[in-house]
mmCIF file of C-alpha atoms in Angstrom:
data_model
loop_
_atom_site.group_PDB
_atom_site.id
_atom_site.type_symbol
_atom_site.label_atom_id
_atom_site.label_comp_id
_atom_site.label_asym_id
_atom_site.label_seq_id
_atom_site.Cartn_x
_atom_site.Cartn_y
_atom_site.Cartn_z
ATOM 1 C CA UNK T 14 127.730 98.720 125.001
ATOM 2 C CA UNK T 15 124.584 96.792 123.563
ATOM 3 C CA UNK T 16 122.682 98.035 120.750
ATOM 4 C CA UNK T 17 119.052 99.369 120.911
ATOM 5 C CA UNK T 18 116.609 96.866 119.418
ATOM 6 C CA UNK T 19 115.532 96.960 115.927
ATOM 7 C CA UNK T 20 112.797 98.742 114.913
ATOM 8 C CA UNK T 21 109.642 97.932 112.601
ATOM 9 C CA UNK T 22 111.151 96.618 108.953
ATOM 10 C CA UNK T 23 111.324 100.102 106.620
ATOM 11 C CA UNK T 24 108.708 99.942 103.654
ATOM 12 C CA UNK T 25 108.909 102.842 100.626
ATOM 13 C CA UNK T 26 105.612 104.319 101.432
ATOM 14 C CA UNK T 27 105.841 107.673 102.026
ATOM 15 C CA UNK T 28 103.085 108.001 104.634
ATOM 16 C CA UNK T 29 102.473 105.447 107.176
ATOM 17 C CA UNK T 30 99.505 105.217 109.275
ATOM 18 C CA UNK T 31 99.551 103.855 113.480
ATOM 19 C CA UNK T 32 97.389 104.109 115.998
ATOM 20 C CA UNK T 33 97.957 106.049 118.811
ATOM 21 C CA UNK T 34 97.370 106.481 122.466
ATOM 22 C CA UNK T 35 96.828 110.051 123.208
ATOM 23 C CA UNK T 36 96.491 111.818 126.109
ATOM 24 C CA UNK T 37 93.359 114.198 125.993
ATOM 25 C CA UNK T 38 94.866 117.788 125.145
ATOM 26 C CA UNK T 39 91.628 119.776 125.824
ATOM 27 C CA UNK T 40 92.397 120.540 122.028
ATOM 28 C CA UNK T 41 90.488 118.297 120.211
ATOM 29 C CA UNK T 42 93.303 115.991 119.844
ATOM 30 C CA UNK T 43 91.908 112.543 121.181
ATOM 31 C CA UNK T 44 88.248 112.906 120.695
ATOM 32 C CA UNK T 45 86.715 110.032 118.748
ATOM 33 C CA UNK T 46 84.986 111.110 115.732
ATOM 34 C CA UNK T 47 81.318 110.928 115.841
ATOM 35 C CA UNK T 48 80.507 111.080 119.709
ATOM 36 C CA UNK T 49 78.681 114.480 121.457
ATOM 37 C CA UNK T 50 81.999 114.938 123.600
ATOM 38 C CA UNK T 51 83.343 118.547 122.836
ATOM 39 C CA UNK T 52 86.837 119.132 123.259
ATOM 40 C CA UNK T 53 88.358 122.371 124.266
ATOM 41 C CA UNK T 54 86.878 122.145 127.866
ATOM 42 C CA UNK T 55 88.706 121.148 131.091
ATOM 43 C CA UNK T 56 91.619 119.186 130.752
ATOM 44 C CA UNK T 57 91.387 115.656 132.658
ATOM 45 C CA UNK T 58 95.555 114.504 132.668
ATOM 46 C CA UNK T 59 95.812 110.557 133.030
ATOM 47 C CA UNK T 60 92.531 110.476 130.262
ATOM 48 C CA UNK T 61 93.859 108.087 127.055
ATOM 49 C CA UNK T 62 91.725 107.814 123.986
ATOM 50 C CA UNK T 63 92.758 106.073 120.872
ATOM 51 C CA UNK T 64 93.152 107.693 117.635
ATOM 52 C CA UNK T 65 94.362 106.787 114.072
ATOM 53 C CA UNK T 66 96.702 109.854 112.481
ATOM 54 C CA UNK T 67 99.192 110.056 109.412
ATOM 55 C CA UNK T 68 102.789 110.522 110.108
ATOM 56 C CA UNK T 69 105.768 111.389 107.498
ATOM 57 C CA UNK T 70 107.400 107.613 106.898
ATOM 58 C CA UNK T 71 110.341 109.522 108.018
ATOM 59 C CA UNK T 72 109.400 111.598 111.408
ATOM 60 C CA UNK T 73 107.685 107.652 112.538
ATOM 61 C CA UNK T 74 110.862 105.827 112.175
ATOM 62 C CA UNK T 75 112.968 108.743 113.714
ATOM 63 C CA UNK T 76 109.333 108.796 116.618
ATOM 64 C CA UNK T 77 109.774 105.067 117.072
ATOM 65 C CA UNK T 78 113.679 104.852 117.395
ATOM 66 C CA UNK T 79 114.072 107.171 120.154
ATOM 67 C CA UNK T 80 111.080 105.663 121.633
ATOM 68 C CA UNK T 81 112.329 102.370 121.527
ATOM 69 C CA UNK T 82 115.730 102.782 122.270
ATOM 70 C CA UNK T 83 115.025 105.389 125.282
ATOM 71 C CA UNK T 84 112.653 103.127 126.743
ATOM 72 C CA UNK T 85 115.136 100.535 126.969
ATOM 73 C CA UNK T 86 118.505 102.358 127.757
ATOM 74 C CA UNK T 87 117.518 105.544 129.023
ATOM 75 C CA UNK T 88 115.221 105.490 131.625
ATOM 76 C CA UNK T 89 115.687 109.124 133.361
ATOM 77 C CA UNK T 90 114.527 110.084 130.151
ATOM 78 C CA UNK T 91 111.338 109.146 130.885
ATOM 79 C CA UNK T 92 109.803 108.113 127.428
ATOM 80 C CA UNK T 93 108.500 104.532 127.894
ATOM 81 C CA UNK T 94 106.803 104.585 124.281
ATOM 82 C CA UNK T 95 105.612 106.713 121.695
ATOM 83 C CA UNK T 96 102.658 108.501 123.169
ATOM 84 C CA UNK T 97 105.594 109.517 126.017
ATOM 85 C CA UNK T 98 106.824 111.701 122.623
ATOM 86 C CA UNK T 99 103.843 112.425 120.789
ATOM 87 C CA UNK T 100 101.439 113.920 123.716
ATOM 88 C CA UNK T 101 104.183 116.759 124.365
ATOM 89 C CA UNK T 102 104.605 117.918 121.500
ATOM 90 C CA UNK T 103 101.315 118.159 120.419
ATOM 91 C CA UNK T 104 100.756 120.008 123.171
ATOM 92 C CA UNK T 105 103.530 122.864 122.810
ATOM 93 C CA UNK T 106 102.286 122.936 119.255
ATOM 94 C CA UNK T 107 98.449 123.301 120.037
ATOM 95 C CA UNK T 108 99.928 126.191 122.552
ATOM 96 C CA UNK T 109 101.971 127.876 120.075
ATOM 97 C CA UNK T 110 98.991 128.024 117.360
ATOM 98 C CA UNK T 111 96.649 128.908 120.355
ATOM 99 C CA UNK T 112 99.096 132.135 121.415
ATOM 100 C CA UNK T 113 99.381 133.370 117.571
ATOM 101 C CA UNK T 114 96.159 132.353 116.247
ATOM 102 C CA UNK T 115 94.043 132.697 118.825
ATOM 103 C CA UNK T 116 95.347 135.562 121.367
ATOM 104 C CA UNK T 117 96.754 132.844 123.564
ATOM 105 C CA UNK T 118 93.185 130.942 124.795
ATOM 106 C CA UNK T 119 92.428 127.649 123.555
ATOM 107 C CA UNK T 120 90.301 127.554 120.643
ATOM 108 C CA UNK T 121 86.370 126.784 120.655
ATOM 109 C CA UNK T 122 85.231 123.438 121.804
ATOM 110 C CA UNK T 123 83.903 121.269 118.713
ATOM 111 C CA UNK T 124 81.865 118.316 119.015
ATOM 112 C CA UNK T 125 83.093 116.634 115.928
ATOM 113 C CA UNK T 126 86.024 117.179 114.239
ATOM 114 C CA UNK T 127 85.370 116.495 110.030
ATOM 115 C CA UNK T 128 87.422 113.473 108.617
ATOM 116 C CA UNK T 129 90.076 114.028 106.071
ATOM 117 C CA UNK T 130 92.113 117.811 105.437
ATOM 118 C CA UNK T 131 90.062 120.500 104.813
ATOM 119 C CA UNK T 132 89.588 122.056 101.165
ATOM 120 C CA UNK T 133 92.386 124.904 100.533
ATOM 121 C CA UNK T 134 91.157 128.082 100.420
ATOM 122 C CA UNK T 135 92.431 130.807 97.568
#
């Protein structure tokens, strides 16, 4: 049996930040920030914009290990890299908060998204 590539070197940090391709969600989820395009609308499949987004060190490695290692030994898997993981399950997510947040219909277009977490309210 041959062993999956190596991945990326570990480093101590606790966040680490990629770039990603996403797939456009219709959820606001690959809009670039600062253009007059409102998300929300109709969805347009095959549509890739690039975004920049935090992960947990930990969930990246595990993200980038099955994506490597699938794309090269498990091809009926069909994950070829790790937008083939990440556009999924954003989008069962978006659909989950969508059903119990927002009586299952996708929440209001927005033309820009503000950078950085919102301010916790009391």
């Amino acid at each position: 049996m041959t062993l999956p590539p190596e991945t990326a070197p570990g480093t101590d940090a606790e966040v680490k930040e990629i770039t990603v391709v996403a797939a456009e969600l219709g959820t606001g989820v690959g809009t670039a920030l600062g253009t007059a395009e409102a998300t929300g609308g109709d969805r347009q499949t095959g549509r890739r914009v690039q975004r920049t987004i935090n992960f947990d060190s930990e969930v990246l490695e595990r993200a980038r290990a099955a994506a490597t290692y699938l794309a090269a030994y498990e091809p009926l898997a069909g994950v070829r890299s790790l937008a083939d993981i990440v556009n999924p399950a954003v989008e069962e997510y978006v659909g989950e908060l969508e059903e119990k947040f927002n009586g299952g219909l996708p929440f209001r277009p927005v033309h820009r998204m503000p950078p950085g977490r919102p301010a916790r309210r009391a």
